[in-house]
CSV table of C-alpha atoms in Angstrom, one decimal:
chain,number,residue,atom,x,y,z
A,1,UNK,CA,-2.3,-12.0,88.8
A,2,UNK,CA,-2.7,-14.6,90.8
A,3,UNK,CA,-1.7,-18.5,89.4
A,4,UNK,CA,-2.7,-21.9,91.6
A,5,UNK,CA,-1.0,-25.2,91.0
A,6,UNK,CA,-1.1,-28.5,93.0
A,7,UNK,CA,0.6,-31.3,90.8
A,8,UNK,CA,4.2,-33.0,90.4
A,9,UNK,CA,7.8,-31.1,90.6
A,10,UNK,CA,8.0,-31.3,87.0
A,11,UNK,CA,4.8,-30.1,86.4
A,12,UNK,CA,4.9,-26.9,88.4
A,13,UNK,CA,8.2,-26.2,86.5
A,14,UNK,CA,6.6,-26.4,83.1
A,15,UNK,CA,3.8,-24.3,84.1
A,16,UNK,CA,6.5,-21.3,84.6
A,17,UNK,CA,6.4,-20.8,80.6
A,18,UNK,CA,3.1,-19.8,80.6
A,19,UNK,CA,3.3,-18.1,83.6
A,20,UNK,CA,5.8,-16.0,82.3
A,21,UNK,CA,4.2,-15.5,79.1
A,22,UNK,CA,1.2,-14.3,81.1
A,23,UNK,CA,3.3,-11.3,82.8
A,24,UNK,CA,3.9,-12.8,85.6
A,25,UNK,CA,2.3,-13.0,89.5
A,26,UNK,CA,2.1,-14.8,92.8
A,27,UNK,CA,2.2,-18.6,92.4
A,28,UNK,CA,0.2,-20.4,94.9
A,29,UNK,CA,1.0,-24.1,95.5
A,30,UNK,CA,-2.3,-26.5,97.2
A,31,UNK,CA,-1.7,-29.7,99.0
A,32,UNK,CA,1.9,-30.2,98.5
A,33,UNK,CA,3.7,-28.2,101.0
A,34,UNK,CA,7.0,-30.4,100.2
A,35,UNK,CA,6.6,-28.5,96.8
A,36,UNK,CA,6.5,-25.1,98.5
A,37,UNK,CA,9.5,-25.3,100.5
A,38,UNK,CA,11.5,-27.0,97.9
A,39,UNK,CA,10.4,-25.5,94.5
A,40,UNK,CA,10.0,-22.2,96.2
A,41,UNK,CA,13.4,-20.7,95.8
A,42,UNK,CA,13.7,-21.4,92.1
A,43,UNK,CA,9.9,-20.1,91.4
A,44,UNK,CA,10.8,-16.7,93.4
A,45,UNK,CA,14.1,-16.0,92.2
A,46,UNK,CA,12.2,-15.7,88.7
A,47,UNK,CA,11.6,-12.0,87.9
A,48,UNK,CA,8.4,-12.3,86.7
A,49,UNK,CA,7.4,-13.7,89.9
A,50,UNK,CA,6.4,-11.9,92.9
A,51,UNK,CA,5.4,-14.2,95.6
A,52,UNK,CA,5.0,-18.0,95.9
A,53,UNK,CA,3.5,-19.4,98.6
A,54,UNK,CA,1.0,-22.5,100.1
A,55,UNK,CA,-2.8,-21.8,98.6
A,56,UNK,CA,-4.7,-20.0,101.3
A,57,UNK,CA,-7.6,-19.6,99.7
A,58,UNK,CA,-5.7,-16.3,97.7
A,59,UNK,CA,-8.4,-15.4,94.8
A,60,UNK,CA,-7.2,-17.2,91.9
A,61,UNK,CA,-7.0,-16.2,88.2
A,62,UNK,CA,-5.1,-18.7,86.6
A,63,UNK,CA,-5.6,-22.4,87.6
A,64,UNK,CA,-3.4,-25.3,86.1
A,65,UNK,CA,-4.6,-27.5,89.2
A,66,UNK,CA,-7.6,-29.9,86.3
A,67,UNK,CA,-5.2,-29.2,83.4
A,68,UNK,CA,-5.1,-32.9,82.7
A,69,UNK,CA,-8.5,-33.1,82.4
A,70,UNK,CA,-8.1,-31.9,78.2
A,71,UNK,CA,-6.3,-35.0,77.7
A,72,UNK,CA,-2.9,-36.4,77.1
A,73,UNK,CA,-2.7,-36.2,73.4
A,74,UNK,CA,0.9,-38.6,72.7
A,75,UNK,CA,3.5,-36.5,71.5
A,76,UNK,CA,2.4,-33.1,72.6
A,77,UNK,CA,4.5,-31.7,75.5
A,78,UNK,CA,3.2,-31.0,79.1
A,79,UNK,CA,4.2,-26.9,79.1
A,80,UNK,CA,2.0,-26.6,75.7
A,81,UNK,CA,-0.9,-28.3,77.7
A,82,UNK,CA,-0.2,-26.2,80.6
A,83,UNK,CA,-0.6,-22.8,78.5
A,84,UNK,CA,-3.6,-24.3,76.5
A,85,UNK,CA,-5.3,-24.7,79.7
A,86,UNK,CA,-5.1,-21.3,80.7
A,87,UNK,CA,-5.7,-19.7,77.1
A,88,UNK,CA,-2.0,-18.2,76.7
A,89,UNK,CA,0.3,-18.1,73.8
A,90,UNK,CA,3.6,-19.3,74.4
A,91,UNK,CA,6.9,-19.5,73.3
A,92,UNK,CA,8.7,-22.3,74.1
A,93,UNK,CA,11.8,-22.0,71.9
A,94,UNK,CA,12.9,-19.3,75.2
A,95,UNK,CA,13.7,-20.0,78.3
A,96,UNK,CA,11.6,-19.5,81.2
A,97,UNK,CA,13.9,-20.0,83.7
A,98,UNK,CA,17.0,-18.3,84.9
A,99,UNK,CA,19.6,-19.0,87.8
A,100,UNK,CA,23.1,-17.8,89.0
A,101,UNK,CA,26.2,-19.1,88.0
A,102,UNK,CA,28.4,-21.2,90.5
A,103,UNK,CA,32.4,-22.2,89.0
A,104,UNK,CA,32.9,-25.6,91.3
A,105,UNK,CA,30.4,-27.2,88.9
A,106,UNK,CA,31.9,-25.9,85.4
A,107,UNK,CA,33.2,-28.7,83.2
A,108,UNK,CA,30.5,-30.6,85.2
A,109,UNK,CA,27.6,-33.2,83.8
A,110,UNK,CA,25.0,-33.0,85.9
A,111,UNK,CA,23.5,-36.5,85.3
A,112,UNK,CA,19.3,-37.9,86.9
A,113,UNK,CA,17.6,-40.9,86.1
A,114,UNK,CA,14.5,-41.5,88.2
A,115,UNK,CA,12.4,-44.8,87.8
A,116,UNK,CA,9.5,-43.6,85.8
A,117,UNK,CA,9.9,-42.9,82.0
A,118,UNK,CA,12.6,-44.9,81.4
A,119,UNK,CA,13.9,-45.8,77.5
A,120,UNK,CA,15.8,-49.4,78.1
A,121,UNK,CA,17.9,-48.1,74.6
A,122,UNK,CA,19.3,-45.2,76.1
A,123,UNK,CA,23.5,-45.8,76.2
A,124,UNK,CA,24.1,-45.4,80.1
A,125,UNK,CA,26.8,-47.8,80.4
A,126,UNK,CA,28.6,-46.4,77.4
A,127,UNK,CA,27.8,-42.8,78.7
A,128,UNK,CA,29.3,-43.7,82.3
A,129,UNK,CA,32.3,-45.0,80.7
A,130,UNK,CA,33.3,-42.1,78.6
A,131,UNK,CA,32.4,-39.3,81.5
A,132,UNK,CA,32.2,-40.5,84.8
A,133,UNK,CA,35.0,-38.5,86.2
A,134,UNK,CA,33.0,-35.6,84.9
A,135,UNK,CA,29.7,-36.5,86.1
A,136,UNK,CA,27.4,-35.6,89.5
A,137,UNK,CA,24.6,-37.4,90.0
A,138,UNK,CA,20.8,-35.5,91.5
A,139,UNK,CA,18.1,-37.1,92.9
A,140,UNK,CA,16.8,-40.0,95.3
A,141,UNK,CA,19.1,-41.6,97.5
A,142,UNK,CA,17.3,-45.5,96.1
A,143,UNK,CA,18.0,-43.3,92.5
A,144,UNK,CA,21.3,-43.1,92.9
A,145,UNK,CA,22.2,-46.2,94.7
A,146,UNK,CA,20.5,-48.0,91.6
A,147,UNK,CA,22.1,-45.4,89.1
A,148,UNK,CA,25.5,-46.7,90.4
A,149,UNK,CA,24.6,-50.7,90.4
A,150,UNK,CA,23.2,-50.9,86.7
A,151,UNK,CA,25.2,-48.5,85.0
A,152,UNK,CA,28.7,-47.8,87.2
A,153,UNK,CA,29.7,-45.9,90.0
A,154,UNK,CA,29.8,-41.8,89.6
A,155,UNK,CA,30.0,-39.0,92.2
A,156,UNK,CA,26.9,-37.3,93.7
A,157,UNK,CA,25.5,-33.6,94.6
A,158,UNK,CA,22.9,-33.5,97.3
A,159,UNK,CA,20.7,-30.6,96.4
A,160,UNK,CA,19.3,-28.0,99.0
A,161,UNK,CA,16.6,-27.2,97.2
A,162,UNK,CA,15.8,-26.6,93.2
A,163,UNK,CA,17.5,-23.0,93.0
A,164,UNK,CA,20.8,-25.0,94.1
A,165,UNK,CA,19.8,-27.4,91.1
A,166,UNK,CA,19.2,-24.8,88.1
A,167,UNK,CA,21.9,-23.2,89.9
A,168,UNK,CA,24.1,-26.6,89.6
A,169,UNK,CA,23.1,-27.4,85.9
A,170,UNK,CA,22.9,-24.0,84.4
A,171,UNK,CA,27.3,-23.9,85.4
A,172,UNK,CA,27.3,-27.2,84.2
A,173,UNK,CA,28.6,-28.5,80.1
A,174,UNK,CA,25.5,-30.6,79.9
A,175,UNK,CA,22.4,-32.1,81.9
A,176,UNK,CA,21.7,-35.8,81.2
A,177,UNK,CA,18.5,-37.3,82.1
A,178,UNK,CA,15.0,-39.1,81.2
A,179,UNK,CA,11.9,-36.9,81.4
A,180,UNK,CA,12.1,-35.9,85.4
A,181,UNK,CA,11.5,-32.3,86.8
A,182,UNK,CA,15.4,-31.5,86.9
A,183,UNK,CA,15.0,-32.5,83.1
A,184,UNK,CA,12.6,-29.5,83.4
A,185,UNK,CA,14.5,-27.1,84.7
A,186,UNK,CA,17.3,-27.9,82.2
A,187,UNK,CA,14.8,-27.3,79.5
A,188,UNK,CA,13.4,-24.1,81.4
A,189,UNK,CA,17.1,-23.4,80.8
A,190,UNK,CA,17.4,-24.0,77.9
A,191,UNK,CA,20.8,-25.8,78.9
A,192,UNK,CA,22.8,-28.2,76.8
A,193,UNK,CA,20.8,-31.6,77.6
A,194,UNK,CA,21.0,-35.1,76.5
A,195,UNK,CA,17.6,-36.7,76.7
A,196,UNK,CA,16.2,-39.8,77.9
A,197,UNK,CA,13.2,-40.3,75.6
A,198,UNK,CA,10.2,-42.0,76.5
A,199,UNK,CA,8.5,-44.2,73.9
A,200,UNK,CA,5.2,-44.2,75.1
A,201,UNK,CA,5.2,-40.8,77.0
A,202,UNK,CA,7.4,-38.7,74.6
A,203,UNK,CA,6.1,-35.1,76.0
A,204,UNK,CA,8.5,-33.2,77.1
A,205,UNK,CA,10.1,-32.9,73.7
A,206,UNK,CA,11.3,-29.5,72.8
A,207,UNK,CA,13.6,-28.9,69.7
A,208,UNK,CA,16.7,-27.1,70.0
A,209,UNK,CA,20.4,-26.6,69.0
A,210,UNK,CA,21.7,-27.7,71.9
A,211,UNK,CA,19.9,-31.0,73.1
A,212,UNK,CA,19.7,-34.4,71.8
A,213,UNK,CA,16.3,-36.4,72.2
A,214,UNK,CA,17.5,-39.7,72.2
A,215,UNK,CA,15.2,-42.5,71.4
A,216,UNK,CA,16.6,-45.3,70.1
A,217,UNK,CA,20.1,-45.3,71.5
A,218,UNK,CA,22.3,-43.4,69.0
A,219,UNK,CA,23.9,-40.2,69.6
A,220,UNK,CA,26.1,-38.1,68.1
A,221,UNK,CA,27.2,-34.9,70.2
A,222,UNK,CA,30.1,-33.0,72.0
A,223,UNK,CA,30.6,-32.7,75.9
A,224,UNK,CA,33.1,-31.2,78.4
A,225,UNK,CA,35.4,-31.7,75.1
A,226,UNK,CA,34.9,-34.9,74.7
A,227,UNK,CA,33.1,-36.4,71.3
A,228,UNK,CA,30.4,-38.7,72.1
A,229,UNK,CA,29.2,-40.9,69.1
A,230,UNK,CA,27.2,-44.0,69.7
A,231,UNK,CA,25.0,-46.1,67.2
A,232,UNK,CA,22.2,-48.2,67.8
A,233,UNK,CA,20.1,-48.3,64.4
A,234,UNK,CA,17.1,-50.1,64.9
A,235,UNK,CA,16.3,-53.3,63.3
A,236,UNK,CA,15.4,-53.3,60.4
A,237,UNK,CA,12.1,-55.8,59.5
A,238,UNK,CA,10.8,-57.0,56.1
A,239,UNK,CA,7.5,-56.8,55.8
A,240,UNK,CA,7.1,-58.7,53.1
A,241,UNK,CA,8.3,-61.6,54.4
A,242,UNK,CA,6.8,-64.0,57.1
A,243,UNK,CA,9.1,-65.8,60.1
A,244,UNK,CA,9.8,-69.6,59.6
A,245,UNK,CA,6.9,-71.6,60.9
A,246,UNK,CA,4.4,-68.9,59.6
A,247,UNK,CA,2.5,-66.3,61.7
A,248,UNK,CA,1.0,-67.5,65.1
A,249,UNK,CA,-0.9,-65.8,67.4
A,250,UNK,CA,-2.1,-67.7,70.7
A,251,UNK,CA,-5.1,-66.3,72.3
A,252,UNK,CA,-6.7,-67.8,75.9
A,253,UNK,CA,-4.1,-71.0,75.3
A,254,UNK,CA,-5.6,-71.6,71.7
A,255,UNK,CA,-2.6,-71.5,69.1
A,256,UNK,CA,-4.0,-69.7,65.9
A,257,UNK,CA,-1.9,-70.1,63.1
């Protein structure tokens, strides 16, 4: 069987689970050859996978390429869109994904932040603190650089390509990130992951054991041995009551009151 996709990093990842429920194929890859020669290693070194290469006008049988065309319902995460497109049952409670094993990175924290889907409550500078000696940063070179200068300087691994990556995070005690495509291989995975959240894009949500979705700041977990508890509770507002001066609403300059 023959599967087509075309989108983001994180997007082709997610796609895997139904690909995989699907028995498997050659995955085909249209206008982003950056994606071929990157992703490529960590698609084919899955064994349900036979080939991947750059579309060449292959026939196709499975397409995720219009797959955001059904909508982005909030709340419901990208991989159950991905399988609904193509008509496949899936189960995302199981990984999808499998890599090797590599000991320099055990006791590691394999830690990515990119610049979209970002949660200003999640702890970063208390993270940092409490784990930086323990920590490798992935991504961007402008990621890491502003990583470092909001939240405190932490080592880096360049990645070859993203078999090095699943490679890097599935030896690792824990992946930290917001909602990125190395947050997708972790959750392909199924690896011990601390979440970045997204308030208004919370899709890539998938409940397990071993991962904390953090939303508003607080969590309570265990990594590399070391106990990690950190409360935020949100601010708690009385309906019933109305701020001093009343409620105001100003509308084209016009105070409303």
């Amino acid at each position: 069987m023959n599967f087509l996709h075309e989108r983001d990093f994180g997007d082709i990842v997610l796609s895997l689970s139904a690909v995989k429920a699907a028995g498997g194929g050659n995955y085909y890859i249209q206008n982003n050859p950056k994606a071929v020669n990157i992703l490529g290693p960590l698609i084919e070194f899955q064994p349900y996978i036979k080939k991947v290469g750059k579309y060449g006008k292959e026939s196709i049988d499975k397409s995720f390429v219009d797959f955001r065309k059904q909508g982005l319902e909030w709340g419901v995460r990208l991989a159950s869109l991905h399988a609904k497109w193509i008509k496949q049952d899936v189960d995302l409670s199981e990984p999808w994904l499998t890599a090797c094993e590599d000991s320099q990175y055990n006791g590691k924290i394999i830690v990515n932040k990119t610049e979209r889907y970002a949660n200003p409550l999640f702890p970063w500078v208390e993270l940092v603190k409490l784990l930086r000696n323990k920590m490798l940063f992935v991504g961007h070179d402008h990621e890491y650089e502003l990583f470092c200068r909001r939240f405190g300087n932490v080592d880096r691994l360049i990645i070859r390509d993203y078999l090095h990556l699943a490679t890097a995070i599935n030896s690792s005690d824990c992946f930290i990130g917001n909602q990125s495509s190395a947050n997708c291989v972790a959750e392909g995975l199924k690896h011990k992951s601390i979440q970045e959240v997204c308030l208004w894009q919370p899709d890539c949500i998938y409940k397990r054991d071993n991962a904390t979705f953090c939303h508003d700041g607080s969590i309570d977990t265990e990594i590399a041995g070391v106990k990690i508890k950190i409360d935020r509770p949100m601010q708690k507002i009385n309906k019933q009551e109305s701020p001093n001066g009343g409620w105001k609403l100003t509308i084209n300059n016009k105070l409303f009151s």
